[in-house]
Structures are given as C-alpha cells and as structure tokens.
C-alpha cells in the first residue's frame, strides 16, 4: 500500500497553483499533508481544500523540511531562489517555470512522451512550456510509428498564459472597446516600453525578441521539443502569437514524416489510440477542436488532419489544449503520479 505524501505548492494563490490544488483532489493524489506557500503578503490567508482549512505560509527554505513533492508555479526568480533549497531538504521539485528547462542535468518531462527521463532526476524536474506540451503529445506517436523530420508551428495563445493581470486587461478592454481607449499595460511584454491592446487584436509577439528575430517563447518551443523528444537535429521553427482568448492555446502544425505512403486515416487512427489525445476531425460536420470547448478538459485535442498538397510526406493538423491544465497543472501532477508508478517516490 502506498503511503501518503507531504506536498507543497509554491504559488498556491496563483492561477496554476489553484489548478494544481483542484487536480490533486480530483485525481485523489495520495497526500496526507499539504503545505500552501506563497509570498509574505499572502501568508496567513485561509484557503479551503476538500473541506479542510489551510493557512498560506511564506515560501522560505525552512518551509520545505519534511516535504516529499514540491510543485513550483510562482515565477522563475522564485524557482531559482528556492528550488534547490527544497531539493536539498529531500523534496522532489516539479517546476512549472523556465528556470531549469534547458539545464542538461534536469529532465524536462511530458509523461506520455518521456517518462523514462524521470529516472535521471536529482531533485528537480522541469515542466515544459504549455505550448510545447500539447504539441509533443501529438507528435510523439507520429515520431514513433512513422519518423519525424520537420515541424513548423504557429501558435494562437490565450491571455491566461500571461497571468491574471492579462485576463483582467482583456476583460476590461472588451467592455470598453467602443471608447477606443484601451489603455494597455501588460501585453505583449509587461516590462517592454510599448504595450498593445489585446481585445479585438492579435499580437505576434510573446516574450522578448532575440537577435535572430525569434522571441524567447519561440525559442522555448523549438529547444524544448528537441530535448523532450530526444531529437537534437530536428528541423523546427515556431511563430508564437497572442490572441483575445482567455483559456486554451491553439496551434497550426505542419510536419513531415520519414516514411512514404502514410495516409490521413492512419494518422487519425494512431492519434485516436494515443494516451491523452482526443481526435475531433469531421470537417464535413464542422467538428474540430476549439478553445471554447476544451476549457477544463484534460486531453489534448487534435483535428483538421490533412495531407500537404505539394509534399507526400507532409501533413497539417490543428492542436488545442487547456493551457492551465495539460499545459501546466495537470502535466505537473502526472509527473508526480509517474514518480510513484516508477518507484522513485517510494512505497511502504
């Protein structure tokens, strides 16, 4: 019989932290003790979880004493400050930020893709970028069965990926569009000199630009995909765009397989039988994935699968997922569940 674990959540008052709490209860994760950690300003607040009252504690190194699993979702600076403090006290850290994703000594894990990498952990495991997670879930079965040589992705990312302030700004701008005075302060990058409205708009920038013209978000997708799928030589390019949707990232993906004569029906059947994937692909009935309908759903939804008209090995598909769930909280919990399944979090 498995013992109960002591679980800590850093950033417990944030959007992803709240989803982690919700999913821990929903999935009956075997915790017997729960520590909700946040900034000093939030310490002392009361939060109800599954009928019990918990007091928010300040996230300091000593708070991790006796913790088995620590979920981090409070920003990269906090992870850099406290993740190693937590792991040095015996906790396995599952970090939702970009702080450790490309660290060669830290596994970057999507359980449906590379659960085996968990055995390489030395105290910290990185949760990938939300857009990367949903894409690799769809790409991995294709890679395994038909090979994969090229990927070009364009994302249509919801504002919840930029935090609660971005959601509030979209809401405010949507109600005041007639006034033509949106007063943007958050997007595309809060720290940038210029800001643009998101209501009634599409912003082709997420994060800051690098010298090569790609944004850091685009580099994350490209580099993380190569690492997760163990394909350092994969030809991949990304364009990441913010759209006026609250929750649910969408992606248009072009891919090339490494085998001749692969049919659309074969891809549909393969993905339909793949863990964590729901295929919605009946264009004649206007059935395809949309963010409006995938909110609060655990799966990655795939549709509009079609062959490229000029390349017999090329395919196009449309991928949508709830970025706060599979893109963040759910994948983190699935990592913790896999740690138990793999015997890394020990049973008694």
Short mmCIF file of C-alpha atoms in Angstrom, two decimals:
data_model
loop_
_atom_site.label_atom_id
_atom_site.label_comp_id
_atom_site.label_asym_id
_atom_site.label_seq_id
_atom_site.Cartn_x
_atom_site.Cartn_y
_atom_site.Cartn_z
CA UNK A 1 0.00 0.00 0.00
CA UNK A 2 1.33 3.44 -0.90
CA UNK A 3 1.99 5.87 1.90
CA UNK A 4 0.60 9.37 1.91
CA UNK A 5 2.97 12.13 0.85
CA UNK A 6 3.65 15.61 2.14
CA UNK A 7 3.04 18.00 -0.76
CA UNK A 8 3.98 21.67 -1.01
CA UNK A 9 2.66 24.11 -3.61
CA UNK A 10 4.68 27.28 -4.19
CA UNK A 11 2.50 29.95 -5.77
CA UNK A 12 -0.62 28.42 -4.26
CA UNK A 13 -2.64 31.61 -4.72
CA UNK A 14 -1.92 31.91 -8.46
CA UNK A 15 -3.95 30.55 -11.38
CA UNK A 16 -1.76 27.49 -11.92
CA UNK A 17 -1.35 26.89 -8.19
CA UNK A 18 -5.11 26.84 -7.77
CA UNK A 19 -5.44 24.36 -10.64
CA UNK A 20 -2.80 22.13 -9.05
CA UNK A 21 -4.79 22.07 -5.81
CA UNK A 22 -8.01 21.32 -7.71
CA UNK A 23 -6.43 18.47 -9.69
CA UNK A 24 -4.67 16.92 -6.67
CA UNK A 25 -8.09 16.49 -5.06
CA UNK A 26 -9.90 15.45 -8.25
CA UNK A 27 -7.31 12.77 -9.08
CA UNK A 28 -7.08 11.55 -5.47
CA UNK A 29 -3.34 12.11 -5.29
CA UNK A 30 -2.19 10.37 -2.07
CA UNK A 31 -1.19 13.32 0.07
CA UNK A 32 -1.66 13.30 3.82
CA UNK A 33 -0.19 16.74 4.40
CA UNK A 34 -0.49 19.85 2.24
CA UNK A 35 1.60 23.00 2.56
CA UNK A 36 0.39 26.02 0.62
CA UNK A 37 3.21 28.51 0.11
CA UNK A 38 3.22 32.00 -1.36
CA UNK A 39 4.73 35.44 -0.86
CA UNK A 40 4.95 37.15 2.51
CA UNK A 41 1.98 39.32 1.51
CA UNK A 42 -0.27 36.26 1.17
CA UNK A 43 0.94 34.47 4.29
CA UNK A 44 -1.80 33.96 6.87
CA UNK A 45 -4.69 33.79 4.41
CA UNK A 46 -7.06 30.85 4.72
CA UNK A 47 -7.79 28.50 1.82
CA UNK A 48 -10.31 25.65 1.84
CA UNK A 49 -9.21 22.44 0.17
CA UNK A 50 -11.57 19.46 0.05
CA UNK A 51 -13.43 20.65 3.14
CA UNK A 52 -10.32 21.44 5.20
CA UNK A 53 -8.92 24.86 6.04
CA UNK A 54 -5.27 25.54 5.23
CA UNK A 55 -3.21 28.58 6.13
CA UNK A 56 -0.96 30.06 3.48
CA UNK A 57 2.66 30.06 4.66
CA UNK A 58 5.53 32.21 3.42
CA UNK A 59 7.75 30.42 0.91
CA UNK A 60 11.09 30.26 2.71
CA UNK A 61 13.74 27.48 2.71
CA UNK A 62 12.67 26.10 6.08
CA UNK A 63 9.11 25.55 4.83
CA UNK A 64 10.29 22.56 2.75
CA UNK A 65 11.50 20.48 5.67
CA UNK A 66 9.77 17.08 5.50
CA UNK A 67 8.21 17.76 2.08
CA UNK A 68 8.16 14.84 -0.41
CA UNK A 69 6.96 16.68 -3.53
CA UNK A 70 7.06 20.44 -4.14
CA UNK A 71 5.17 21.99 -7.06
CA UNK A 72 6.61 25.38 -8.06
CA UNK A 73 4.49 27.87 -10.04
CA UNK A 74 5.48 31.28 -8.70
CA UNK A 75 7.84 32.53 -11.41
CA UNK A 76 11.37 31.76 -12.49
CA UNK A 77 13.09 34.01 -9.95
CA UNK A 78 11.38 32.21 -7.05
CA UNK A 79 12.27 28.82 -8.53
CA UNK A 80 15.91 29.83 -8.89
CA UNK A 81 15.91 31.04 -5.30
CA UNK A 82 14.10 28.16 -3.61
CA UNK A 83 14.01 25.00 -5.79
CA UNK A 84 17.47 23.82 -4.78
CA UNK A 85 16.70 24.71 -1.15
CA UNK A 86 13.68 22.42 -1.36
CA UNK A 87 15.54 19.56 -3.05
CA UNK A 88 18.41 19.81 -0.56
CA UNK A 89 15.85 19.12 2.17
CA UNK A 90 14.68 15.94 0.45
CA UNK A 91 11.81 17.17 -1.71
CA UNK A 92 11.46 16.34 -5.38
CA UNK A 93 10.71 19.65 -7.09
CA UNK A 94 8.39 19.81 -10.10
CA UNK A 95 8.99 23.26 -11.53
CA UNK A 96 6.48 25.00 -13.80
CA UNK A 97 8.79 27.85 -14.83
CA UNK A 98 11.51 28.13 -17.45
CA UNK A 99 14.24 28.30 -14.79
CA UNK A 100 15.62 24.78 -15.31
CA UNK A 101 14.08 23.55 -18.56
CA UNK A 102 17.26 23.63 -20.61
CA UNK A 103 19.57 22.60 -17.77
CA UNK A 104 21.31 19.45 -19.02
CA UNK A 105 21.07 17.89 -15.55
CA UNK A 106 17.33 18.49 -15.17
CA UNK A 107 14.85 16.24 -17.01
CA UNK A 108 12.15 18.05 -18.98
CA UNK A 109 9.15 15.73 -18.88
CA UNK A 110 5.82 15.06 -20.52
CA UNK A 111 4.86 11.62 -19.13
CA UNK A 112 3.20 10.42 -22.35
CA UNK A 113 6.44 11.17 -24.21
CA UNK A 114 9.50 10.64 -21.99
CA UNK A 115 8.51 9.24 -18.61
CA UNK A 116 11.80 7.30 -18.60
CA UNK A 117 13.68 10.59 -18.12
CA UNK A 118 12.35 10.80 -14.55
CA UNK A 119 14.98 8.25 -13.52
CA UNK A 120 17.63 10.87 -14.34
CA UNK A 121 16.28 13.38 -11.81
CA UNK A 122 18.47 14.52 -8.94
CA UNK A 123 15.86 16.54 -7.09
CA UNK A 124 14.40 18.88 -9.74
CA UNK A 125 12.15 18.07 -12.70
CA UNK A 126 11.10 20.73 -15.19
CA UNK A 127 7.58 21.06 -16.56
CA UNK A 128 7.75 22.26 -20.21
CA UNK A 129 6.23 25.33 -21.77
CA UNK A 130 2.46 24.97 -22.14
CA UNK A 131 2.52 25.22 -25.93
CA UNK A 132 5.31 22.68 -26.18
CA UNK A 133 3.46 20.11 -24.05
CA UNK A 134 0.37 19.88 -26.22
CA UNK A 135 2.39 19.73 -29.43
CA UNK A 136 4.78 16.96 -28.36
CA UNK A 137 1.85 14.87 -27.11
CA UNK A 138 0.58 14.77 -30.69
CA UNK A 139 3.99 14.49 -32.35
CA UNK A 140 5.46 11.66 -30.27
CA UNK A 141 3.18 8.85 -31.53
CA UNK A 142 3.82 10.00 -35.09
CA UNK A 143 7.57 10.01 -34.49
CA UNK A 144 7.44 6.51 -33.00
CA UNK A 145 5.48 5.00 -35.89
CA UNK A 146 6.47 7.00 -38.96
CA UNK A 147 9.52 9.06 -38.04
CA UNK A 148 9.62 12.84 -37.92
CA UNK A 149 11.94 15.15 -39.86
CA UNK A 150 10.42 18.63 -39.80
CA UNK A 151 7.97 20.72 -37.76
CA UNK A 152 6.67 24.25 -38.37
CA UNK A 153 4.23 25.56 -35.77
CA UNK A 154 2.21 28.75 -35.44
CA UNK A 155 0.53 29.25 -32.07
CA UNK A 156 -2.60 31.16 -31.09
CA UNK A 157 -2.08 31.55 -27.35
CA UNK A 158 -4.64 32.57 -24.74
CA UNK A 159 -4.01 35.53 -22.43
CA UNK A 160 -4.15 33.34 -19.31
CA UNK A 161 -0.64 32.30 -20.29
CA UNK A 162 0.43 35.83 -19.35
CA UNK A 163 -1.26 35.70 -15.94
CA UNK A 164 -4.29 37.06 -14.14
CA UNK A 165 -3.44 40.69 -14.97
CA UNK A 166 -3.62 39.91 -18.70
CA UNK A 167 -7.01 38.22 -18.25
CA UNK A 168 -8.30 41.27 -16.40
CA UNK A 169 -6.98 43.58 -19.10
CA UNK A 170 -8.71 41.59 -21.83
CA UNK A 171 -11.97 41.74 -19.88
CA UNK A 172 -11.70 45.47 -19.29
CA UNK A 173 -10.77 46.25 -22.89
CA UNK A 174 -13.57 44.06 -24.23
CA UNK A 175 -16.18 46.10 -22.35
CA UNK A 176 -14.69 49.46 -23.34
CA UNK A 177 -13.84 48.82 -27.00
CA UNK A 178 -16.39 51.39 -28.17
CA UNK A 179 -14.50 54.08 -26.27
CA UNK A 180 -11.33 53.36 -28.26
CA UNK A 181 -9.24 53.95 -25.13
CA UNK A 182 -8.00 50.52 -24.14
CA UNK A 183 -5.02 51.77 -22.03
CA UNK A 184 -2.89 48.63 -22.44
CA UNK A 185 -0.28 47.98 -19.75
CA UNK A 186 0.53 44.25 -19.92
CA UNK A 187 0.91 42.81 -23.43
CA UNK A 188 2.93 41.77 -25.30
CA UNK A 189 5.55 42.04 -22.51
CA UNK A 190 4.87 43.88 -19.26
CA UNK A 191 8.45 45.16 -18.93
CA UNK A 192 8.59 46.46 -22.53
CA UNK A 193 8.32 50.14 -23.43
CA UNK A 194 5.29 49.66 -25.68
CA UNK A 195 2.04 47.87 -24.91
CA UNK A 196 -0.82 46.98 -27.24
CA UNK A 197 -4.50 46.17 -26.64
CA UNK A 198 -5.47 42.51 -26.92
CA UNK A 199 -9.25 42.88 -27.20
CA UNK A 200 -10.13 42.85 -30.88
CA UNK A 201 -6.46 42.35 -31.71
CA UNK A 202 -3.78 39.74 -32.41
CA UNK A 203 -0.22 40.35 -31.20
CA UNK A 204 2.58 38.47 -33.00
CA UNK A 205 4.93 38.66 -30.01
CA UNK A 206 5.15 36.56 -26.86
CA UNK A 207 8.18 37.36 -24.69
CA UNK A 208 11.09 39.50 -25.90
CA UNK A 209 12.91 39.19 -29.22
CA UNK A 210 16.28 37.56 -29.60
CA UNK A 211 18.90 38.78 -32.08
CA UNK A 212 17.74 36.26 -34.72
CA UNK A 213 14.22 37.71 -34.84
CA UNK A 214 12.60 34.87 -32.90
CA UNK A 215 11.12 35.54 -29.46
CA UNK A 216 12.19 33.69 -26.33
CA UNK A 217 8.81 31.92 -26.36
CA UNK A 218 9.53 30.64 -29.86
CA UNK A 219 13.00 29.51 -28.84
CA UNK A 220 11.46 27.70 -25.85
CA UNK A 221 9.15 25.72 -28.12
CA UNK A 222 11.92 24.81 -30.53
CA UNK A 223 14.56 23.89 -27.95
CA UNK A 224 12.22 22.14 -25.53
CA UNK A 225 10.71 19.98 -28.28
CA UNK A 226 14.16 18.77 -29.29
CA UNK A 227 15.05 17.97 -25.67
CA UNK A 228 11.80 16.20 -24.72
CA UNK A 229 11.71 14.11 -27.90
CA UNK A 230 15.48 13.42 -27.87
CA UNK A 231 15.77 14.88 -31.37
CA UNK A 232 18.59 17.47 -31.27
CA UNK A 233 18.76 17.58 -35.08
CA UNK A 234 15.01 18.05 -35.68
CA UNK A 235 14.22 20.81 -38.17
CA UNK A 236 11.72 23.00 -36.29
CA UNK A 237 10.54 26.61 -36.38
CA UNK A 238 7.86 28.43 -34.37
CA UNK A 239 5.83 31.63 -34.55
CA UNK A 240 4.01 32.44 -31.29
CA UNK A 241 1.00 34.78 -31.29
CA UNK A 242 -1.24 36.12 -28.51
CA UNK A 243 -4.98 36.13 -29.27
CA UNK A 244 -8.00 37.51 -27.36
CA UNK A 245 -8.99 34.19 -25.81
CA UNK A 246 -8.97 33.66 -22.03
CA UNK A 247 -8.09 29.97 -21.85
CA UNK A 248 -6.92 27.41 -24.39
CA UNK A 249 -3.90 27.52 -26.68
CA UNK A 250 -4.34 26.60 -30.35
CA UNK A 251 -1.63 25.55 -32.78
CA UNK A 252 -1.39 25.09 -36.53
CA UNK A 253 1.30 22.46 -37.07
CA UNK A 254 2.97 21.36 -40.29
CA UNK A 255 5.04 18.19 -40.01
CA UNK A 256 6.95 15.86 -42.26
CA UNK A 257 7.19 12.13 -41.58
CA UNK A 258 10.07 9.89 -42.61
CA UNK A 259 8.01 7.27 -44.44
CA UNK A 260 6.25 7.10 -47.77
CA UNK A 261 2.57 6.34 -48.29
CA UNK A 262 1.29 7.33 -44.84
CA UNK A 263 -2.40 8.20 -45.06
CA UNK A 264 -4.53 10.70 -43.17
CA UNK A 265 -6.68 7.84 -41.88
CA UNK A 266 -3.60 6.13 -40.45
CA UNK A 267 -2.65 9.29 -38.55
CA UNK A 268 -6.19 9.70 -37.23
CA UNK A 269 -6.31 6.10 -36.01
CA UNK A 270 -2.87 6.37 -34.43
CA UNK A 271 -3.70 9.55 -32.55
CA UNK A 272 -7.14 8.25 -31.53
CA UNK A 273 -5.39 5.36 -29.79
CA UNK A 274 -2.73 7.51 -28.11
CA UNK A 275 -2.83 8.37 -24.41
CA UNK A 276 -4.15 11.83 -23.59
CA UNK A 277 -5.29 12.60 -27.15
CA UNK A 278 -8.83 13.20 -28.39
CA UNK A 279 -9.29 13.41 -32.15
CA UNK A 280 -12.07 15.73 -33.31
CA UNK A 281 -11.87 15.63 -37.06
CA UNK A 282 -15.10 15.60 -39.02
CA UNK A 283 -14.83 18.71 -41.19
CA UNK A 284 -17.96 17.81 -43.13
CA UNK A 285 -19.84 18.23 -39.83
CA UNK A 286 -17.75 21.25 -38.75
CA UNK A 287 -16.20 19.23 -35.94
CA UNK A 288 -12.71 20.37 -34.96
CA UNK A 289 -11.04 21.49 -31.71
CA UNK A 290 -11.73 24.99 -30.36
CA UNK A 291 -10.51 26.60 -27.12
CA UNK A 292 -14.06 27.49 -26.10
CA UNK A 293 -14.90 23.78 -25.81
CA UNK A 294 -11.64 22.40 -24.38
CA UNK A 295 -11.52 24.56 -21.24
CA UNK A 296 -11.37 22.34 -18.13
CA UNK A 297 -10.69 19.27 -20.30
CA UNK A 298 -7.61 17.17 -19.55
CA UNK A 299 -6.85 15.89 -23.05
CA UNK A 300 -5.01 17.41 -25.98
CA UNK A 301 -7.46 17.80 -28.89
CA UNK A 302 -6.36 17.27 -32.50
CA UNK A 303 -8.24 17.87 -35.73
CA UNK A 304 -8.11 19.15 -39.32
CA UNK A 305 -5.54 16.47 -40.14
CA UNK A 306 -4.78 16.68 -43.84
CA UNK A 307 -2.03 15.91 -46.29
CA UNK A 308 0.11 18.68 -47.72
CA UNK A 309 -0.79 19.22 -51.41
CA UNK A 310 2.84 19.55 -52.52
CA UNK A 311 4.73 17.10 -50.27
CA UNK A 312 3.67 13.46 -49.96
CA UNK A 313 5.35 13.22 -46.54
CA UNK A 314 3.89 16.47 -45.24
CA UNK A 315 0.80 16.83 -43.03
CA UNK A 316 -1.08 19.68 -41.39
CA UNK A 317 -3.01 19.49 -38.13
CA UNK A 318 -4.74 21.71 -35.58
CA UNK A 319 -3.97 21.16 -31.88
CA UNK A 320 -5.85 22.74 -28.94
CA UNK A 321 -5.50 22.27 -25.20
CA UNK A 322 -6.32 23.99 -21.91
CA UNK A 323 -3.01 25.74 -21.17
CA UNK A 324 -3.67 25.86 -17.41
CA UNK A 325 -4.34 22.12 -17.25
CA UNK A 326 -2.33 19.87 -19.58
CA UNK A 327 -0.14 22.88 -20.28
CA UNK A 328 0.73 23.36 -16.61
CA UNK A 329 -1.07 21.94 -13.57
CA UNK A 330 -2.17 18.57 -14.93
CA UNK A 331 1.17 17.71 -16.51
CA UNK A 332 2.87 18.56 -13.20
CA UNK A 333 0.60 16.18 -11.30
CA UNK A 334 1.04 13.48 -13.94
CA UNK A 335 4.79 13.80 -13.37
CA UNK A 336 4.23 13.24 -9.64
CA UNK A 337 1.98 10.26 -10.35
CA UNK A 338 4.66 8.83 -12.66
CA UNK A 339 7.25 9.24 -9.91
CA UNK A 340 5.12 6.90 -7.79
CA UNK A 341 4.47 4.47 -10.66
CA UNK A 342 8.19 4.30 -11.47
CA UNK A 343 9.12 3.66 -7.84
CA UNK A 344 11.03 6.91 -7.49
CA UNK A 345 8.67 8.16 -4.79
CA UNK A 346 8.90 5.05 -2.66
CA UNK A 347 6.01 2.96 -1.39
CA UNK A 348 5.93 1.40 2.09
#
